[in-house]
Amino acid sequence: MCPISSIAKVLSNLRRGNLERPTVPRSAMEHTRSGSDILVRLDPGEEIHAALKQLANDLGFDAAAITSGIGRTRDNQYGYMNEEGVYQRRPLNPPSELVSLSGNIARTQEGEPFTHIHCCWSDDENNVHAGHLFQATVHVVAEIHIRIMEHAMMTRCPLADFELLGLEFE
């Protein structure tokens, strides 16, 4: 079945009151590329961080800017860093509109991809929730634009006294 048809089926089920969480047994992520620009489509059940890390490995890039993202996600966890340098986490479990997503993709000192993303959601009452993204699972679809920085090298390294990895450039 065409992926767009599967998305239409999910939407139809949601309209009829069938609120079961759609799942995808394998990675259904697809992308298209024009030069350094990539547009990624994530389907129901895919976790945003995991999918974008997989994309970095599949395409072999070391540095990228996540410039925008929209869609509908569920099982979201977001938060902020307090004055002690510790992240405070908040759940947003019901499906919500992903109205903005931005960040970057770098590599750790061990060479693994690392995503640093901030998001903004609107719940079904149009209340806004925003902060550092820890987790988000696609509920209907997510469409994300990434710009690969072809000649850049960014590395995430531990920072003293903070629950965060700093960004270093080569």
PDB file of C-alpha atoms in Angstrom:
ATOM      1  CA  MET A   1       0.000   0.000   0.000  1.00  0.00           C
ATOM      2  CA  CYS A   2       1.219   3.484  -0.803  1.00  0.00           C
ATOM      3  CA  PRO A   3       2.480   5.200   2.398  1.00  0.00           C
ATOM      4  CA  ILE A   4       0.113   8.105   1.748  1.00  0.00           C
ATOM      5  CA  SER A   5      -2.762   5.597   1.606  1.00  0.00           C
ATOM      6  CA  SER A   6      -1.698   4.189   4.978  1.00  0.00           C
ATOM      7  CA  ILE A   7      -1.695   7.709   6.448  1.00  0.00           C
ATOM      8  CA  ALA A   8      -5.176   8.300   5.000  1.00  0.00           C
ATOM      9  CA  LYS A   9      -6.323   5.044   6.641  1.00  0.00           C
ATOM     10  CA  VAL A  10      -4.970   6.196  10.021  1.00  0.00           C
ATOM     11  CA  LEU A  11      -6.786   9.525   9.681  1.00  0.00           C
ATOM     12  CA  SER A  12     -10.020   7.772   8.700  1.00  0.00           C
ATOM     13  CA  ASN A  13      -9.816   5.493  11.753  1.00  0.00           C
ATOM     14  CA  LEU A  14      -9.156   8.475  14.015  1.00  0.00           C
ATOM     15  CA  ARG A  15     -12.208  10.300  12.610  1.00  0.00           C
ATOM     16  CA  ARG A  16     -14.394   7.252  13.308  1.00  0.00           C
ATOM     17  CA  GLY A  17     -13.290   7.234  16.924  1.00  0.00           C
ATOM     18  CA  ASN A  18     -10.856   4.347  16.617  1.00  0.00           C
ATOM     19  CA  LEU A  19      -8.097   5.889  18.716  1.00  0.00           C
ATOM     20  CA  GLU A  20      -5.822   2.862  18.751  1.00  0.00           C
ATOM     21  CA  ARG A  21      -2.221   3.853  18.442  1.00  0.00           C
ATOM     22  CA  PRO A  22      -0.961   3.074  14.965  1.00  0.00           C
ATOM     23  CA  THR A  23       2.323   1.219  14.831  1.00  0.00           C
ATOM     24  CA  VAL A  24       4.836   0.449  12.151  1.00  0.00           C
ATOM     25  CA  PRO A  25       6.808  -2.780  12.622  1.00  0.00           C
ATOM     26  CA  ARG A  26       9.854  -1.546  10.684  1.00  0.00           C
ATOM     27  CA  SER A  27      11.368   1.799   9.850  1.00  0.00           C
ATOM     28  CA  ALA A  28       9.130   3.374   7.222  1.00  0.00           C
ATOM     29  CA  MET A  29      11.148   6.587   7.039  1.00  0.00           C
ATOM     30  CA  GLU A  30      11.583   7.955   3.545  1.00  0.00           C
ATOM     31  CA  HIS A  31      13.486  10.981   2.331  1.00  0.00           C
ATOM     32  CA  THR A  32      14.276  12.993  -0.744  1.00  0.00           C
ATOM     33  CA  ARG A  33      17.436  15.009  -1.293  1.00  0.00           C
ATOM     34  CA  SER A  34      18.321  18.084  -3.322  1.00  0.00           C
ATOM     35  CA  GLY A  35      21.951  19.082  -2.826  1.00  0.00           C
ATOM     36  CA  SER A  36      22.491  19.544   0.917  1.00  0.00           C
ATOM     37  CA  ASP A  37      18.759  19.680   1.686  1.00  0.00           C
ATOM     38  CA  ILE A  38      16.832  16.612   2.833  1.00  0.00           C
ATOM     39  CA  LEU A  39      13.107  16.331   3.443  1.00  0.00           C
ATOM     40  CA  VAL A  40      12.243  13.348   5.646  1.00  0.00           C
ATOM     41  CA  ARG A  41       8.835  11.770   6.158  1.00  0.00           C
ATOM     42  CA  LEU A  42       8.340   9.698   9.300  1.00  0.00           C
ATOM     43  CA  ASP A  43       5.307   7.439   9.639  1.00  0.00           C
ATOM     44  CA  PRO A  44       3.219   6.227  12.607  1.00  0.00           C
ATOM     45  CA  GLY A  45       5.220   4.483  15.321  1.00  0.00           C
ATOM     46  CA  GLU A  46       8.611   5.948  14.450  1.00  0.00           C
ATOM     47  CA  GLU A  47      10.505   7.797  17.198  1.00  0.00           C
ATOM     48  CA  ILE A  48      11.990  11.066  15.942  1.00  0.00           C
ATOM     49  CA  HIS A  49      15.452  10.882  17.570  1.00  0.00           C
ATOM     50  CA  ALA A  50      15.989   7.246  16.551  1.00  0.00           C
ATOM     51  CA  ALA A  51      14.876   7.860  12.963  1.00  0.00           C
ATOM     52  CA  LEU A  52      17.112  10.911  12.479  1.00  0.00           C
ATOM     53  CA  LYS A  53      20.124   9.107  13.974  1.00  0.00           C
ATOM     54  CA  GLN A  54      19.484   6.232  11.575  1.00  0.00           C
ATOM     55  CA  LEU A  55      19.321   8.708   8.687  1.00  0.00           C
ATOM     56  CA  ALA A  56      22.704  10.191   9.716  1.00  0.00           C
ATOM     57  CA  ASN A  57      24.224   6.709   9.709  1.00  0.00           C
ATOM     58  CA  ASP A  58      22.550   5.686   6.441  1.00  0.00           C
ATOM     59  CA  LEU A  59      23.717   8.816   4.602  1.00  0.00           C
ATOM     60  CA  GLY A  60      27.044   9.093   6.461  1.00  0.00           C
ATOM     61  CA  PHE A  61      26.968  12.759   7.439  1.00  0.00           C
ATOM     62  CA  ASP A  62      28.658  14.237  10.527  1.00  0.00           C
ATOM     63  CA  ALA A  63      26.966  17.635  10.811  1.00  0.00           C
ATOM     64  CA  ALA A  64      23.496  18.898   9.960  1.00  0.00           C
ATOM     65  CA  ALA A  65      20.994  21.570  10.931  1.00  0.00           C
ATOM     66  CA  ILE A  66      17.410  20.496  11.554  1.00  0.00           C
ATOM     67  CA  THR A  67      15.631  23.579  10.274  1.00  0.00           C
ATOM     68  CA  SER A  68      11.946  22.698  10.580  1.00  0.00           C
ATOM     69  CA  GLY A  69       9.493  19.961  11.392  1.00  0.00           C
ATOM     70  CA  ILE A  70       5.723  19.566  11.514  1.00  0.00           C
ATOM     71  CA  GLY A  71       3.307  16.705  12.081  1.00  0.00           C
ATOM     72  CA  ARG A  72       1.369  14.919  14.813  1.00  0.00           C
ATOM     73  CA  THR A  73       3.140  12.982  17.570  1.00  0.00           C
ATOM     74  CA  ARG A  74       2.287  11.159  20.795  1.00  0.00           C
ATOM     75  CA  ASP A  75       4.115   9.881  23.891  1.00  0.00           C
ATOM     76  CA  ASN A  76       6.134  13.081  23.892  1.00  0.00           C
ATOM     77  CA  GLN A  77       8.631  13.919  26.585  1.00  0.00           C
ATOM     78  CA  TYR A  78      10.103  17.406  26.715  1.00  0.00           C
ATOM     79  CA  GLY A  79      11.606  19.751  29.281  1.00  0.00           C
ATOM     80  CA  TYR A  80      14.195  22.299  30.229  1.00  0.00           C
ATOM     81  CA  MET A  81      17.497  22.532  32.093  1.00  0.00           C
ATOM     82  CA  ASN A  82      17.279  24.017  35.591  1.00  0.00           C
ATOM     83  CA  GLU A  83      19.855  26.235  37.326  1.00  0.00           C
ATOM     84  CA  GLU A  84      21.721  23.164  38.614  1.00  0.00           C
ATOM     85  CA  GLY A  85      22.275  21.910  35.068  1.00  0.00           C
ATOM     86  CA  VAL A  86      19.768  19.053  35.401  1.00  0.00           C
ATOM     87  CA  TYR A  87      16.995  18.462  32.878  1.00  0.00           C
ATOM     88  CA  GLN A  88      13.436  18.655  34.174  1.00  0.00           C
ATOM     89  CA  ARG A  89      11.209  16.370  32.101  1.00  0.00           C
ATOM     90  CA  ARG A  90       7.506  16.676  31.342  1.00  0.00           C
ATOM     91  CA  PRO A  91       5.214  14.202  29.577  1.00  0.00           C
ATOM     92  CA  LEU A  92       2.763  15.118  26.842  1.00  0.00           C
ATOM     93  CA  ASN A  93       1.217  11.742  26.081  1.00  0.00           C
ATOM     94  CA  PRO A  94      -1.958  12.478  24.076  1.00  0.00           C
ATOM     95  CA  PRO A  95      -1.489  13.014  20.346  1.00  0.00           C
ATOM     96  CA  SER A  96      -0.560  16.659  19.714  1.00  0.00           C
ATOM     97  CA  GLU A  97       0.277  18.820  16.710  1.00  0.00           C
ATOM     98  CA  LEU A  98       4.002  19.268  16.205  1.00  0.00           C
ATOM     99  CA  VAL A  99       4.054  22.903  15.097  1.00  0.00           C
ATOM    100  CA  SER A 100       7.802  23.548  15.210  1.00  0.00           C
ATOM    101  CA  LEU A 101      10.966  21.464  15.473  1.00  0.00           C
ATOM    102  CA  SER A 102      14.582  22.587  15.122  1.00  0.00           C
ATOM    103  CA  GLY A 103      18.039  21.540  16.221  1.00  0.00           C
ATOM    104  CA  ASN A 104      21.117  19.794  14.912  1.00  0.00           C
ATOM    105  CA  ILE A 105      22.750  16.435  14.331  1.00  0.00           C
ATOM    106  CA  ALA A 106      26.390  15.894  15.292  1.00  0.00           C
ATOM    107  CA  ARG A 107      28.578  12.945  16.305  1.00  0.00           C
ATOM    108  CA  THR A 108      29.710  11.909  19.780  1.00  0.00           C
ATOM    109  CA  GLN A 109      33.388  11.352  20.538  1.00  0.00           C
ATOM    110  CA  GLU A 110      32.677   7.651  19.868  1.00  0.00           C
ATOM    111  CA  GLY A 111      31.336   8.475  16.390  1.00  0.00           C
ATOM    112  CA  GLU A 112      27.661   7.834  17.122  1.00  0.00           C
ATOM    113  CA  PRO A 113      25.053  10.281  15.791  1.00  0.00           C
ATOM    114  CA  PHE A 114      23.632  12.676  18.386  1.00  0.00           C
ATOM    115  CA  THR A 115      20.476  14.726  17.928  1.00  0.00           C
ATOM    116  CA  HIS A 116      19.780  17.936  19.847  1.00  0.00           C
ATOM    117  CA  ILE A 117      16.211  19.044  19.187  1.00  0.00           C
ATOM    118  CA  HIS A 118      13.777  21.599  20.565  1.00  0.00           C
ATOM    119  CA  CYS A 119      10.049  21.376  19.810  1.00  0.00           C
ATOM    120  CA  CYS A 120       6.773  23.164  20.148  1.00  0.00           C
ATOM    121  CA  TRP A 121       3.425  21.331  20.241  1.00  0.00           C
ATOM    122  CA  SER A 122      -0.190  22.404  20.338  1.00  0.00           C
ATOM    123  CA  ASP A 123      -2.540  20.065  22.213  1.00  0.00           C
ATOM    124  CA  ASP A 124      -6.183  19.575  21.200  1.00  0.00           C
ATOM    125  CA  GLU A 125      -7.200  22.629  23.270  1.00  0.00           C
ATOM    126  CA  ASN A 126      -4.529  24.713  21.489  1.00  0.00           C
ATOM    127  CA  ASN A 127      -2.354  24.963  24.601  1.00  0.00           C
ATOM    128  CA  VAL A 128       1.304  25.275  23.645  1.00  0.00           C
ATOM    129  CA  HIS A 129       3.995  23.002  25.114  1.00  0.00           C
ATOM    130  CA  ALA A 130       7.626  23.624  24.231  1.00  0.00           C
ATOM    131  CA  GLY A 131      11.163  22.741  25.236  1.00  0.00           C
ATOM    132  CA  HIS A 132      14.030  20.322  24.760  1.00  0.00           C
ATOM    133  CA  LEU A 133      12.813  17.138  23.039  1.00  0.00           C
ATOM    134  CA  PHE A 134      13.614  13.900  24.843  1.00  0.00           C
ATOM    135  CA  GLN A 135      11.166  11.656  22.994  1.00  0.00           C
ATOM    136  CA  ALA A 136       8.342  11.854  20.459  1.00  0.00           C
ATOM    137  CA  THR A 137       6.631   9.045  18.577  1.00  0.00           C
ATOM    138  CA  VAL A 138       4.935   9.841  15.289  1.00  0.00           C
ATOM    139  CA  HIS A 139       1.168   9.435  15.557  1.00  0.00           C
ATOM    140  CA  VAL A 140       0.100  10.308  11.997  1.00  0.00           C
ATOM    141  CA  VAL A 141       3.088  11.788  10.148  1.00  0.00           C
ATOM    142  CA  ALA A 142       6.134  13.998  10.707  1.00  0.00           C
ATOM    143  CA  GLU A 143       7.844  15.977   7.955  1.00  0.00           C
ATOM    144  CA  ILE A 144      11.303  17.279   8.797  1.00  0.00           C
ATOM    145  CA  HIS A 145      13.744  19.424   6.805  1.00  0.00           C
ATOM    146  CA  ILE A 146      17.467  18.880   7.378  1.00  0.00           C
ATOM    147  CA  ARG A 147      20.386  20.728   5.828  1.00  0.00           C
ATOM    148  CA  ILE A 148      23.601  18.707   5.734  1.00  0.00           C
ATOM    149  CA  MET A 149      26.718  20.747   6.442  1.00  0.00           C
ATOM    150  CA  GLU A 150      28.973  18.966   3.950  1.00  0.00           C
ATOM    151  CA  HIS A 151      32.326  20.418   5.045  1.00  0.00           C
ATOM    152  CA  ALA A 152      31.686  20.751   8.781  1.00  0.00           C
ATOM    153  CA  MET A 153      32.546  18.446  11.655  1.00  0.00           C
ATOM    154  CA  MET A 154      30.617  18.838  14.905  1.00  0.00           C
ATOM    155  CA  THR A 155      31.345  16.702  17.968  1.00  0.00           C
ATOM    156  CA  ARG A 156      29.332  16.379  21.187  1.00  0.00           C
ATOM    157  CA  CYS A 157      31.513  16.242  24.322  1.00  0.00           C
ATOM    158  CA  PRO A 158      30.608  16.040  28.028  1.00  0.00           C
ATOM    159  CA  LEU A 159      30.496  19.318  29.961  1.00  0.00           C
ATOM    160  CA  ALA A 160      31.472  19.490  33.629  1.00  0.00           C
ATOM    161  CA  ASP A 161      28.562  20.154  35.999  1.00  0.00           C
ATOM    162  CA  PHE A 162      25.831  19.833  33.345  1.00  0.00           C
ATOM    163  CA  GLU A 163      23.600  17.012  32.163  1.00  0.00           C
ATOM    164  CA  LEU A 164      24.358  17.861  28.568  1.00  0.00           C
ATOM    165  CA  LEU A 165      26.930  17.345  25.870  1.00  0.00           C
ATOM    166  CA  GLY A 166      28.617  20.475  24.555  1.00  0.00           C
ATOM    167  CA  LEU A 167      29.196  21.160  20.879  1.00  0.00           C
ATOM    168  CA  GLU A 168      32.748  21.406  19.534  1.00  0.00           C
ATOM    169  CA  PHE A 169      33.816  22.241  15.986  1.00  0.00           C
ATOM    170  CA  GLU A 170      36.786  21.000  13.966  1.00  0.00           C
TER     171      GLU A 170
END
